[in-house]
Amino acid sequence: MSAVISESLCTGCGLCAKVCPSKCISVEEKAAVNDSRCLSCGHCGAVCLAGAVSSEGFKAFSVHDVEGLEVERILQGKRSVREFLPDAIPKEILSELVRYGEMAPSSRNTRGRKYFVVTGSRVTELEREVIAGLNSVAGPAAFLAPVLRLFSRKRVESLSSLKKLFSSMQSAFDSGKHPVLCGAPAVICIASPASNMQGKDDCVCSEQYLMLYAESIGVASCINGFTQIAHKNAERFLGVPKGYTIHAAVMLGYPKYSYKRYVRYGEDITWVE
Ligand SMILES: Cc1cc2nc3c(=O)[nH]c(=O)nc-3n(C[C@H](O)[C@H](O)[C@H](O)COP(=O)(O)O)c2cc1C
């Protein structure tokens, strides 16, 4: 299900390699995909101006082939963006994003989510805390490995590969890169009361409203699962009141690259009629 790049259509511009989340495209004169790492996520197909990408996993088509409502444009065009321009997002716009996020449904009808808007150099400070949190989550795993191995070898292998990933993030961060928050000029974290059994769903609903509204005004976004994993560190850093948990974090900024195509994936539907 790997993406395939047509040699005759490829212009060698390299945009596909820049946006590829798994960094599996290399470009010499032409772009080529390393099949074993390709997720078939469609980013390369959506960004390619020449329409050189095809895949069994998705079909990329020109935005001009789509007629319909603005909402369709937003839903089809929204991508997870990880390369941002350095420009700050004005405070009024960030407030609007939160306003739309809070319009999302919540399990107790009372909304009641809390938003933490992080900007400028504070994003890098948050990233430092999140990476420290990730490494402390993975640390005990290595310590427990011999015991865990008795139960599941696979689990130990996946824990040790996570440990490697998190420590490589630490090294990248120490050398001035932004492996977790991708240099986003703003991050919004959303928290709900820990006592609410569906607090996570509440935060995710809000996150999606906020991201789609952002897309409609040209602000790109990407969910940040790592901040959720290391939420305790993020909560300490952000001063989240006791009794609240961060369940969602979104990176936001103006996109460095624009996607010119939409991508259609194969849907797995079971009709129960
Ligand atoms: C629960 C969840 C957590 C995610 N966490 C991250 C993350 O930590 N970092 C990141 O770059 N992308 C993250 N993503 C974005 C996915 O990787 C992204 O949706 C996928 O690459 C497909 O790209 P698309 O959204 O443009 O279709 C997350 C997505 C979800 C749903």
Coordinates of N, CA and C and ligand atoms in Angstrom, one line a residue, residues 21 41 43 78-80 82 222-226 251 265, ligand 1:
P21 N 5.5 12.6 6.9 CA 5.6 12.5 8.3 C 6.6 11.4 8.7
C41 N -0.1 7.8 4.0 CA -1.0 8.8 4.7 C -1.5 9.8 3.7
H43 N 0.1 12.5 2.4 CA 0.7 13.9 2.4 C 1.4 14.2 1.1
K78 N -8.0 19.7 5.1 CA -7.3 19.7 6.3 C -6.2 18.7 6.4
R79 N -4.9 19.1 6.6 CA -3.8 18.1 6.8 C -3.2 18.4 8.2
S80 N -2.5 17.4 8.7 CA -1.7 17.6 9.9 C -0.4 18.3 9.5
R82 N 3.3 20.1 10.1 CA 4.4 20.1 11.1 C 5.5 21.0 10.7
C222 N -1.9 20.6 14.0 CA -1.6 19.2 14.1 C -1.8 18.8 15.6
I223 N -2.5 17.7 15.8 CA -2.7 17.1 17.2 C -1.3 16.8 17.7
N224 N -1.1 17.0 19.0 CA 0.2 16.5 19.6 C -0.1 15.5 20.7
G225 N 0.0 14.3 20.3 CA -0.2 13.1 21.2 C 0.9 13.1 22.3
F226 N 2.1 13.5 21.9 CA 3.2 13.4 22.9 C 2.9 14.2 24.2
M251 N -0.9 21.8 18.0 CA 0.2 22.7 17.5 C -0.5 23.6 16.4
Y265 N -9.4 8.4 0.8 CA -8.9 7.1 1.3 C -10.0 6.0 1.1
Ligands
LIG1 C1 -4.5 10.8 18.7 C2 -3.6 11.5 17.7 C3 -2.3 11.8 18.2 C4 -1.4 12.4 17.3 N1 -0.2 12.8 17.7 C5 0.7 13.4 16.9 C6 2.0 13.9 17.4 O1 2.3 13.7 18.6 N2 2.8 14.4 16.5 C7 2.5 14.6 15.2 O2 3.3 15.1 14.4 N3 1.3 14.2 14.7 C8 0.4 13.6 15.5 N4 -0.8 13.2 15.1 C9 -1.2 13.5 13.7 C10 -1.2 12.2 12.8 O3 0.1 11.7 12.7 C11 -1.8 12.5 11.5 O4 -3.2 12.6 11.6 C12 -1.4 11.6 10.4 O5 0.0 11.8 10.0 C13 -2.2 11.8 9.1 O6 -2.1 13.0 8.6 P1 -3.3 13.9 8.2 O7 -4.0 14.3 9.5 O8 -2.8 15.1 7.4 O9 -4.2 13.1 7.4 C14 -1.8 12.6 15.9 C15 -3.0 12.3 15.5 C16 -3.9 11.7 16.4 C17 -5.3 11.4 15.9

